[in-house]
XYZ file of C-alpha atoms in Angstrom:
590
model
C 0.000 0.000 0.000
C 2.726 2.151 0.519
C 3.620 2.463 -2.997
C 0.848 2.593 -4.196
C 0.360 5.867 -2.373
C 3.578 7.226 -3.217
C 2.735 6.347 -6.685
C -0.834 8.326 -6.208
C 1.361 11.065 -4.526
C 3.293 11.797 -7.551
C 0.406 11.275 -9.924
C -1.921 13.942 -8.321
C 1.123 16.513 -6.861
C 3.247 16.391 -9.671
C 1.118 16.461 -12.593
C 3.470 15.749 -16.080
C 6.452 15.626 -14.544
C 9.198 14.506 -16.807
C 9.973 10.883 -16.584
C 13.415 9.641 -15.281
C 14.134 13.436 -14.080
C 15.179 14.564 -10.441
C 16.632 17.438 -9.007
C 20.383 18.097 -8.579
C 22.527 21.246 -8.186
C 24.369 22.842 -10.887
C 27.598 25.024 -10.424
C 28.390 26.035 -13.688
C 26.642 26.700 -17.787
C 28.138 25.922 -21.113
C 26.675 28.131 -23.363
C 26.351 27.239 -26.819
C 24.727 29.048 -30.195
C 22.665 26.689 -32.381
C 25.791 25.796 -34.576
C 27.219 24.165 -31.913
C 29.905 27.056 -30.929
C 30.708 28.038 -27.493
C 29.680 31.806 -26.318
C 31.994 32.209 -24.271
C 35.945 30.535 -23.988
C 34.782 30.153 -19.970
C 31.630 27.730 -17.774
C 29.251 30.475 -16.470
C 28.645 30.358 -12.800
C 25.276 29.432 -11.110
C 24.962 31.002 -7.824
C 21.649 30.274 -5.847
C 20.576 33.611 -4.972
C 19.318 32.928 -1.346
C 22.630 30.405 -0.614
C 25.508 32.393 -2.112
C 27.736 29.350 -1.013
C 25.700 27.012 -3.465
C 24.917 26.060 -7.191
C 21.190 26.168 -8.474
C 18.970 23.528 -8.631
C 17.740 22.310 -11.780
C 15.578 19.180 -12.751
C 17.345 17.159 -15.065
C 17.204 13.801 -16.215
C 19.161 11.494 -13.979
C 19.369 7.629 -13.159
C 20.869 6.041 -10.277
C 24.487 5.213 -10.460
C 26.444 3.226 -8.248
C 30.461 1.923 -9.051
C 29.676 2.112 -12.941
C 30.631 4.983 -15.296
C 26.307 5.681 -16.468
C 26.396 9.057 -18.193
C 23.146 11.392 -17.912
C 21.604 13.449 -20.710
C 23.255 16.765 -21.494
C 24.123 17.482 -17.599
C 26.327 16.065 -15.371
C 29.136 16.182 -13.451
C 32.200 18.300 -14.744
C 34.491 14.941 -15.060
C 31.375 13.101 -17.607
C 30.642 16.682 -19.397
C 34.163 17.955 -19.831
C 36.481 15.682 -19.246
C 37.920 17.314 -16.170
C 39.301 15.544 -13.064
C 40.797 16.700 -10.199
C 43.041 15.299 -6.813
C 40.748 12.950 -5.588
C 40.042 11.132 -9.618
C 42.153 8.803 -11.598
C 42.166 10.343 -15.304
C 42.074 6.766 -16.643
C 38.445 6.509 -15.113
C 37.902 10.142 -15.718
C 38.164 9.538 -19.655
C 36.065 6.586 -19.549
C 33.470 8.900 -18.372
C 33.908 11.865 -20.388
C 33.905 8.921 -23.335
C 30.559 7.901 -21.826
C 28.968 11.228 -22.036
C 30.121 11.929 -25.455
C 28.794 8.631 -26.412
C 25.304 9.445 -25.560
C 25.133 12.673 -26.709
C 25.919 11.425 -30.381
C 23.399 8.737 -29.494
C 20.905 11.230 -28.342
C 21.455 13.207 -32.188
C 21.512 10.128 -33.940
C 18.130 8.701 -33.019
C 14.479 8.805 -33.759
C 13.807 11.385 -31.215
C 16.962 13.586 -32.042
C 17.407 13.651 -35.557
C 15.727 16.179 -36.485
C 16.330 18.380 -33.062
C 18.551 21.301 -33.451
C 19.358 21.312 -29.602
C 20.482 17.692 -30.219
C 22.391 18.265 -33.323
C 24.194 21.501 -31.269
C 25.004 19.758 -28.779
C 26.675 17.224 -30.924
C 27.993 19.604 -33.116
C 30.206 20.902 -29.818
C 32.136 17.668 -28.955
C 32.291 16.494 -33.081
C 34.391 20.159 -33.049
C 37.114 19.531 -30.257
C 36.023 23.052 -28.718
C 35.420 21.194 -25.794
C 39.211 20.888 -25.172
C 40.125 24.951 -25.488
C 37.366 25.640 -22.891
C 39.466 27.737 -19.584
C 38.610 25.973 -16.335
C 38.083 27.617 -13.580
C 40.245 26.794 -11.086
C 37.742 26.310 -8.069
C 36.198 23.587 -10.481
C 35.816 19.902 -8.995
C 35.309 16.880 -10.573
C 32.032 16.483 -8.959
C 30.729 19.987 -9.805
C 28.030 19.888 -11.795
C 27.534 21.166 -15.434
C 24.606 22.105 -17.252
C 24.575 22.409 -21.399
C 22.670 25.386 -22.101
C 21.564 26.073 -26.026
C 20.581 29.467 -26.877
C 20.300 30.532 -23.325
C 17.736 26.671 -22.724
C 19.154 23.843 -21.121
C 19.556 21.272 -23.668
C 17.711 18.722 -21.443
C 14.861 20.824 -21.353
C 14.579 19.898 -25.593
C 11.818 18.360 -27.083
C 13.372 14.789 -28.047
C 14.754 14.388 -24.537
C 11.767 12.978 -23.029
C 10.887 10.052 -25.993
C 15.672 9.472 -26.057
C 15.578 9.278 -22.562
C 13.226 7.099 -21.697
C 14.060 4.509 -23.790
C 17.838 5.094 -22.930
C 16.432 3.898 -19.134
C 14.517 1.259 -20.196
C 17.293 -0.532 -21.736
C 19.504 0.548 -19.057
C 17.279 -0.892 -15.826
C 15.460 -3.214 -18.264
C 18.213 -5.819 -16.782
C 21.025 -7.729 -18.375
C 19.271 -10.487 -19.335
C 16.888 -7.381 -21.656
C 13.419 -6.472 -21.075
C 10.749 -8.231 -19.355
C 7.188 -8.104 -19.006
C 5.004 -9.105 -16.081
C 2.308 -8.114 -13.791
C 3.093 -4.998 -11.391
C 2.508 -4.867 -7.877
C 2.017 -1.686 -7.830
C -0.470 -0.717 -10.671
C -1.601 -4.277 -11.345
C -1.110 -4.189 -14.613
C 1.122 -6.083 -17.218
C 3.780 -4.074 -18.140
C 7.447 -3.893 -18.801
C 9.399 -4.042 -15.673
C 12.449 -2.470 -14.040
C 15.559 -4.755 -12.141
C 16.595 -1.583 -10.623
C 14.408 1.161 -9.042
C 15.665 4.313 -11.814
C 15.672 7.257 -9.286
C 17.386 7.965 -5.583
C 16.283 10.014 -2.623
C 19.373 12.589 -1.595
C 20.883 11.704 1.180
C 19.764 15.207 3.053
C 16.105 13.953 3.572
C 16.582 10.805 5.119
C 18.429 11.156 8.797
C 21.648 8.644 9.461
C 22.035 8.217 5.740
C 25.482 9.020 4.331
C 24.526 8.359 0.782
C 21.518 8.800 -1.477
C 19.238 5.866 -0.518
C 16.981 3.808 -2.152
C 13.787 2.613 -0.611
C 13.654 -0.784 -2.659
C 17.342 -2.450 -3.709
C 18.575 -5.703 -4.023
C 21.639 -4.890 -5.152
C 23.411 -8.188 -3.386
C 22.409 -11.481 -3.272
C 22.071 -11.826 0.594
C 18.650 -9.598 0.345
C 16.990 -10.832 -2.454
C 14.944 -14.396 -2.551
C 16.729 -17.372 -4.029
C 19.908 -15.196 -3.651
C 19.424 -13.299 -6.342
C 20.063 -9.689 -7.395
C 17.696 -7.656 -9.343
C 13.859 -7.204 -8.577
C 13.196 -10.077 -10.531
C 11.077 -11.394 -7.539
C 9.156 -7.400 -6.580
C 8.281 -7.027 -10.123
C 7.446 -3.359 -10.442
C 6.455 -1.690 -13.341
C 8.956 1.760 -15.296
C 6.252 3.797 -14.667
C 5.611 3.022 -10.892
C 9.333 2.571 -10.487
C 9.979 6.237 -11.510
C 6.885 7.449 -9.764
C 7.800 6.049 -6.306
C 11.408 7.925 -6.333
C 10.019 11.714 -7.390
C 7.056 10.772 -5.150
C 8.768 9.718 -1.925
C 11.269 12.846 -2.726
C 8.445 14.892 -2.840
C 6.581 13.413 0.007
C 10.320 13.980 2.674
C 10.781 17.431 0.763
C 7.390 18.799 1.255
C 6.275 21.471 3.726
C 4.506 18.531 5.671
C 8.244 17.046 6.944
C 9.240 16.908 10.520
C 12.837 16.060 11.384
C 13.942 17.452 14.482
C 17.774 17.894 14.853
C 19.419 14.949 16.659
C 16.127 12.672 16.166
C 17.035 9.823 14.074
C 14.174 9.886 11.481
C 12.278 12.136 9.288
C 8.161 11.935 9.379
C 6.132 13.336 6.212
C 2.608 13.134 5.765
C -0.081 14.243 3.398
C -3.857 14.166 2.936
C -6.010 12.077 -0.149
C -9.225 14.329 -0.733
C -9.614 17.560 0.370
C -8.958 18.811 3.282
C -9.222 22.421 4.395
C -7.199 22.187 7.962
C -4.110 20.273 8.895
C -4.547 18.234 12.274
C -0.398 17.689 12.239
C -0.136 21.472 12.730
C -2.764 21.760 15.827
C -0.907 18.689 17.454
C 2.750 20.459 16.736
C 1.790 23.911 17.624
C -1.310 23.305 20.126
C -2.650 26.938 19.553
C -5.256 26.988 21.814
C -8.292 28.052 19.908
C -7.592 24.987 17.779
C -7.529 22.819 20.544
C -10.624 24.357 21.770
C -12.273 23.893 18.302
C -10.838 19.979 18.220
C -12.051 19.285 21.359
C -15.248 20.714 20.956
C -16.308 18.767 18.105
C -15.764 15.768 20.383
C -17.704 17.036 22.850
C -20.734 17.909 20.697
C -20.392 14.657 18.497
C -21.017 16.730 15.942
C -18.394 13.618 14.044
C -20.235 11.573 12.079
C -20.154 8.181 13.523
C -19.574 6.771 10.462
C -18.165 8.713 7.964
C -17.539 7.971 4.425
C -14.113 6.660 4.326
C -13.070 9.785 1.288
C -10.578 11.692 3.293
C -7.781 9.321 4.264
C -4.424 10.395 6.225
C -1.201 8.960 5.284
C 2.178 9.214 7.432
C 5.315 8.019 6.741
C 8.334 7.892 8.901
C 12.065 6.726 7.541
C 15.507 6.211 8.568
C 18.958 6.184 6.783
C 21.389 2.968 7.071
C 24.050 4.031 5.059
C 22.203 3.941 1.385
C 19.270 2.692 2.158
C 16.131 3.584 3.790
C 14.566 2.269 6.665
C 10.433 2.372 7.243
C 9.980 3.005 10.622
C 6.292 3.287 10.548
C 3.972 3.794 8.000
C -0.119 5.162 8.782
C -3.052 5.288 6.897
C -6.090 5.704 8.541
C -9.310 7.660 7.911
C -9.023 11.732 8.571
C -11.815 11.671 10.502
C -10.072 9.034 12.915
C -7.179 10.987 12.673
C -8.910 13.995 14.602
C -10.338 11.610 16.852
C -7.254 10.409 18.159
C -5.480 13.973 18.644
C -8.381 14.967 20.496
C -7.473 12.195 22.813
C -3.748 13.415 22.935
C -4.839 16.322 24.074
C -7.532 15.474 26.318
C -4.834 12.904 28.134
C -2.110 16.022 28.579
C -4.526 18.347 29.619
C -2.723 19.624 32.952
C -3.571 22.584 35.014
C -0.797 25.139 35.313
C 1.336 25.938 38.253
C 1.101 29.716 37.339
C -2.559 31.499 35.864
C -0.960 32.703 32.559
C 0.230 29.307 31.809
C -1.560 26.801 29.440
C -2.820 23.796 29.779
C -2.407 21.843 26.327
C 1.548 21.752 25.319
C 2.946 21.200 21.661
C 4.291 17.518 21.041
C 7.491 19.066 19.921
C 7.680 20.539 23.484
C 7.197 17.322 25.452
C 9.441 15.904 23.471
C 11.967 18.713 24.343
C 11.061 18.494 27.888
C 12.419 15.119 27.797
C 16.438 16.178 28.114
C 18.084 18.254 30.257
C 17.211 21.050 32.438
C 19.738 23.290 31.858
C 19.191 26.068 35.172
C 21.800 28.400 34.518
C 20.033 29.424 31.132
C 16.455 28.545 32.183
C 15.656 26.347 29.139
C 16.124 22.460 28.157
C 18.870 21.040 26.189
C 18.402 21.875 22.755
C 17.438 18.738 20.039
C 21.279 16.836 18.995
C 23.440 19.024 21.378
C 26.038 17.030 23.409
C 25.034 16.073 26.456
C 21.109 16.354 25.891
C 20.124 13.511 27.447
C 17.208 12.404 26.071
C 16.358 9.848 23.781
C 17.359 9.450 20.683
C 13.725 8.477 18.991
C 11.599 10.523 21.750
C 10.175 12.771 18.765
C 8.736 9.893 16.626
C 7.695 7.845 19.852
C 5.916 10.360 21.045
C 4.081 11.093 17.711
C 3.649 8.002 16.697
C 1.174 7.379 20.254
C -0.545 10.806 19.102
C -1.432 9.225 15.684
C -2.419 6.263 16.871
C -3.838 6.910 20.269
C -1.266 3.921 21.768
C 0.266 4.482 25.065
C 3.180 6.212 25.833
C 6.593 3.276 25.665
C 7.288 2.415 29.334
C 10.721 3.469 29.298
C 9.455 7.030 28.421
C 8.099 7.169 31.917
C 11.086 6.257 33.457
C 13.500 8.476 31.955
C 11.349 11.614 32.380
C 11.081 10.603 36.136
C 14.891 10.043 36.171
C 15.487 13.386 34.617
C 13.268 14.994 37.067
C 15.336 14.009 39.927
C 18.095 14.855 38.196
C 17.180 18.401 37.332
C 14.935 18.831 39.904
C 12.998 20.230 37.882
C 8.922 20.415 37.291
C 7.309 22.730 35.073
C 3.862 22.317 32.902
C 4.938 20.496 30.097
C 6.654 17.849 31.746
C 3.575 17.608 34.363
C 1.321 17.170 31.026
C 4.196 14.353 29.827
C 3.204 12.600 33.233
C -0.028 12.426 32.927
C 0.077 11.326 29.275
C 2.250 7.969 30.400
C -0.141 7.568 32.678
C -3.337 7.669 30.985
C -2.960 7.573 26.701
C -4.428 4.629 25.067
C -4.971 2.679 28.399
C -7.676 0.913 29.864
C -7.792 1.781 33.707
C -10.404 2.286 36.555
C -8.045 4.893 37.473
C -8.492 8.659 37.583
C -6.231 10.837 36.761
C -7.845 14.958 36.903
C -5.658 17.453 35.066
C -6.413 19.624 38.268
C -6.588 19.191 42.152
C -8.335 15.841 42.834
C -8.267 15.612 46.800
C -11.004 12.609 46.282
C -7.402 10.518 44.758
C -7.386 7.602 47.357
C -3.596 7.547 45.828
C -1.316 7.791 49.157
C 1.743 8.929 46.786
C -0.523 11.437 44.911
C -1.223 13.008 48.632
C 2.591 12.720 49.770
C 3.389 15.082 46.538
C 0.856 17.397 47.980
C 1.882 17.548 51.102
C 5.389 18.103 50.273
C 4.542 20.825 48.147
C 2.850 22.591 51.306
C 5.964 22.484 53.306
C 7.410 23.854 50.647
C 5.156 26.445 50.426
C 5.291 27.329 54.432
C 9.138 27.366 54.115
C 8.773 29.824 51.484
C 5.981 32.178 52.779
C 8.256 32.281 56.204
C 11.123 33.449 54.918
C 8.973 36.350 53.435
C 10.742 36.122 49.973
C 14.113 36.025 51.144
C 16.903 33.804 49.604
C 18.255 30.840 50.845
C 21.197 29.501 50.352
C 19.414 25.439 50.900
C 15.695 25.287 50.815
C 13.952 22.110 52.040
C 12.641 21.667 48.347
C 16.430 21.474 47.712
C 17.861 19.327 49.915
C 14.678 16.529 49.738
C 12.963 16.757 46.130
C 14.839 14.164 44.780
C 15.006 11.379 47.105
C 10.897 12.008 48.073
C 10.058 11.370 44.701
C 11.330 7.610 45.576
C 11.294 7.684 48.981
C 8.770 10.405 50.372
C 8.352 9.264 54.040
C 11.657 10.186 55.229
C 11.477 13.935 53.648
C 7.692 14.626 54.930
C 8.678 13.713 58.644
C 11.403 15.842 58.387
C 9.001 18.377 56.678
C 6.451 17.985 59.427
C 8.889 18.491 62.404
C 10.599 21.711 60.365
C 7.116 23.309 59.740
C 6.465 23.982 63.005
C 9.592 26.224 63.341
C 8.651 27.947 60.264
C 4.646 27.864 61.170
C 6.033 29.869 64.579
C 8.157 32.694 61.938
C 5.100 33.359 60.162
C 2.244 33.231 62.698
C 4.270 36.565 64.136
C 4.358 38.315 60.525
C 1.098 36.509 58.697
C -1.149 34.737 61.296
C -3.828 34.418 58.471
C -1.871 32.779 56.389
C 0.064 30.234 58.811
C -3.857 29.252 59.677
C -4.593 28.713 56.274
C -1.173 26.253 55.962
C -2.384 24.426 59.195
C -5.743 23.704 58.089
C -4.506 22.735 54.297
C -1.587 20.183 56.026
C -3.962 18.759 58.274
C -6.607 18.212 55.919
C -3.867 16.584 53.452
C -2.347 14.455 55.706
C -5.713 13.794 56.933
C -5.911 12.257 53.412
C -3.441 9.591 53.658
C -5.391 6.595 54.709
C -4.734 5.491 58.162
C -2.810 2.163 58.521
C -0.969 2.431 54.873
C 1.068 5.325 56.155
C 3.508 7.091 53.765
C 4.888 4.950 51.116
C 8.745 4.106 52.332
C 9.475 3.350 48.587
C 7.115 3.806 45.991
C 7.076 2.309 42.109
C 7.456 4.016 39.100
C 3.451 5.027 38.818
C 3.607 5.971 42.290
C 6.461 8.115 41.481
C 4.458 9.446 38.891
C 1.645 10.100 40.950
C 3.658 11.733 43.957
C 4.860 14.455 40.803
C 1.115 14.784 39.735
C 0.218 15.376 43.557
C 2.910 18.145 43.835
C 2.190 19.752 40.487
C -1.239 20.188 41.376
C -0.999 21.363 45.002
C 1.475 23.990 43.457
C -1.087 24.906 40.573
C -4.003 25.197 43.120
C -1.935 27.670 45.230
C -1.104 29.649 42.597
C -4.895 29.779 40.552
C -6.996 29.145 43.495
C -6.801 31.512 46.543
C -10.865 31.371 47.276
C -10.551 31.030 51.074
C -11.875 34.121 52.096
C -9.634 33.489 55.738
C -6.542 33.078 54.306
C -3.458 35.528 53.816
C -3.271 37.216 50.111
C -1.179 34.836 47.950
C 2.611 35.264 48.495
C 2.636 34.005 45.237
C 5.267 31.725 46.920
C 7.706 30.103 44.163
C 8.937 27.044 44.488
C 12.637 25.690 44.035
C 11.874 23.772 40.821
C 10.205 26.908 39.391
């Protein structure tokens, strides 16, 4: 199914694009007059106008090439167009290709197609003359630079006859050694001739931990192909689909709709069949919140059809680079309107109330994945994506979108090493909240409730030991009026209560009275409203449990949830009419 949609993609987004033809950048013109002379004794330089550093980018045609010497049409490297090596060539191999080039541009004149082409016969006309050999060089010129043949100001491979030469040039190129064969396509279904090699490449710059321009289907040695055989002589496919899937899957990882965060190890693309007006991708990666209000609220009217024609259908597609080849690390097609329903879920499930009022309570995926790596305090921001010493994991990005997609839970492990960077950072802010109650909740079954605000019905003892904890914190705070400390309690006992919360809270307990006693002289009102809010959270912990001496990884979550809240409630929620103003105590972790 995959190619089949990359095959649609190209069909419907590309319209007549030219067969066999890809993009590649161009450093340098010859310019020649219809006779066949040069304009000019020197290669005119293409500068891209928004990259001063690089060539222009042209569409010409091009098949894949490997160890061979396989000359393309009327542009091409400098070593295949004029002949020129440089340090890192061997002129023997340099010739052969130069020999190549010239080959096929006489072949190009001589045939049906080119006979009676005077951008053929110019072309021609140029090598049959020698000039090619008085031509100046320009001395930053490489071997690998490449050169486009321009006619009367036209590239020559934008001619007429190029399209009818060059096709059947490729066909009799990837038609295999054994010559042409006919059978039914996979991909179309039809019976047609069909390819041993896949014609076209994806550059190596779209596909992630690729060092080479990659091919999504090769059997180019023996070990991967059935029977030990090279070739696709057992994934018969089709020219036509065989050309489509390469400009489609370029234009698929090229398009607008590409995500490939810097250090993640994969690029996602996606696009829409039918038409759509809005783009669901966008809401999830930039959770502007009168979209999410809009997504949600279609849920919550069921104004969805509950069974919609299946017209508008969502595809994804996520790849990796091994070297030159490409790696499908998930593919999705699904229905749009199941699509929407599942992001609503996303954000439903990360819904999280904020520790401060002008914070927000839906985050952008690319943000929890961010929030995943290190809290870096002295600059008050996380570890940017692929810098050293990040800390977070490699594949967070797709993991995390992949769930949203899908509505699947969160990976275990995810849990875990947010937890473990918590402690380390000692650090709890919004979006990381949010990321905790996500593991907790996405795509899982459970009689368990998890609020995104204050839930002081939780019979969760952990939930209530992050709460209380949070209060001394608070008390230790509004005591010291505002004034620094060199150690806070939140300091010195965040870490280990997130594992081990009993030890911290009796230490809590015995310090608050000491602090209570500070700010009963300056705030009575206020150390009142701390008694009563301790007592009635304690109060919560269900007698005979106790506190939790060590607590598992959900508990661990739920002691975080129980502290983000208690901290969000203090901050949004200062109804008790007998209490101090709010201090608008921060915490250490804020």
């Amino acid at each position: 199914m995959l190619l089949q949609r990359l095959v649609q993609y190209a069909e419907t987004h590309l319209g007549q694009a030219r067969p066999f033809h890809r993009e590649r950048e161009f450093r340098w013109r010859l310019d020649l007059d219809l006779d066949g002379r040069p304009l000019s004794g020197e290669l005119a330089p293409l500068v891209d106008e928004q990259r001063r550093d690089r060539g222009v980018v042209l569409t010409v045609p091009a098949v894949v090439r490997t160890v061979g010497v396989s000359a393309n049409l009327a542009a091409d490297d400098a070593q295949y167009v004029l002949g020129w090596g440089d340090e890192t060539t061997k002129p023997a191999r340099v010739a052969q290709c130069h020999a190549a080039f010239v080959d096929l541009i006489d072949k190009w004149a001589t045939s049906d197609a080119g006979r009676d082409d005077p951008v053929a016969q110019a072309v021609a006309a140029f090598y049959r003359s020698g000039a090619a050999a008085d031509l100046t060089r320009p001395e930053e010129t490489t071997a690998k630079h490449g050169v486009v043949i321009a006619v009367n100001g036209d590239p020559a491979c934008r001619s007429d006859s190029v399209v009818q030469f060059w096709t059947t040039e490729v066909t009799a190129r990837k038609g295999g050694k054994t010559g042409s064969r006919h059978g039914l396509c996979l991909v179309c279904a039809r019976h047609r001739e069909l390819v041993d090699t896949v014609p076209g490449k994806v550059p190596g710059r779209l596909v992630p931990g690729a060092s080479n321009d990659t091919a999504l289907v090769s059997v180019n040695e023996r070990v991967f192909g059935y029977g030990l055989t090279t070739g696709l002589e057992h994934t018969p496919i089709c020219f036509g689909c065989g050309d489509a899937i390469s400009t489609g899957l370029v234009a698929v990882l090229s398009s607008p709709h590409s995500i490939a965060p810097r250090g993640q190890n994969s690029r996602t693309s996606w696009w829409y069949i039918g038409e759509v007006d809005d783009d669901p991708i966008a809401t999830l990666d930039q959770a502007d919140p009168d979209e999410v209000t809009a997504l949600l609220s279609t849920v919550h009217t069921g104004r969805h059809d509950a069974n919609p024609p299946d017209v508008e259908v969502f595809c994804s597609l996520t790849v990796a680079g091994n070297i030159a080849r490409i790696v499908v690390r998930d593919w999705i097609e699904m229905p749009l309107i199941e699509l929407k329903r599942n992001i609503a879920a996303w954000f439903l499930d990360h819904e999280i109330a904020p520790a401060w009022p002008a914070g927000r309570r839906h985050h952008p995926l690319w943000k929890l994945a961010l929030t995943t790596g290190r809290w870096q305090g002295e600059r008050n921001r996380y570890a940017e994506f692929g810098v050293p010493g990040e800390a977070r994991p490699h594949n967070i990005y797709p993991q995390l979108l992949g769930a949203a997609l899908r509505n699947t839970p969160i990976p275990p492990a995810v849990l875990a090493h947010l937890i473990g960077r918590i402690r380390a950072d000692g650090h709890l802010d919004d979006p990381r909240a949010a990321l905790l109650r996500l593991a907790l909740v996405h795509g899982k079954t459970t009689k368990e409730t998890f609020m995104p605000d204050l839930n002081p019905g939780s019979a969760d003892t952990a939930y209530h030991a992050g709460r209380a904890f949070a209060l001394l914190e608070q008390i230790q705070h509004a005591a010291g009026s505002g004034e620094r400390l060199n150690t806070t309690y939140g300091d010195r006992f965040f870490a280990g209560a997130i594992t081990n919360p009993r030890a911290a809270l009796v230490t809590g307990s015995r310090n608050a009275k000491a602090w209570q006693k500070k700010l009963r002289r300056a705030k009575p009102g206020l150390a009142n409203y701390f008694d009563r809010k301790l007592d009635d959270v304690f109060a919560l912990i269900p007698e005979g449990k106790g506190l939790p001496a060590a607590m598992t990884l959900h508990q661990q979550a739920q002691f975080l949830l129980g502290y983000h809240h208690q901290r969000g409630h203090r901050a949004t929620t200062n109804t008790d009419t007998t209490a101090e103003p709010d201090t608008g105590a921060p915490t250490h972790t804020d």
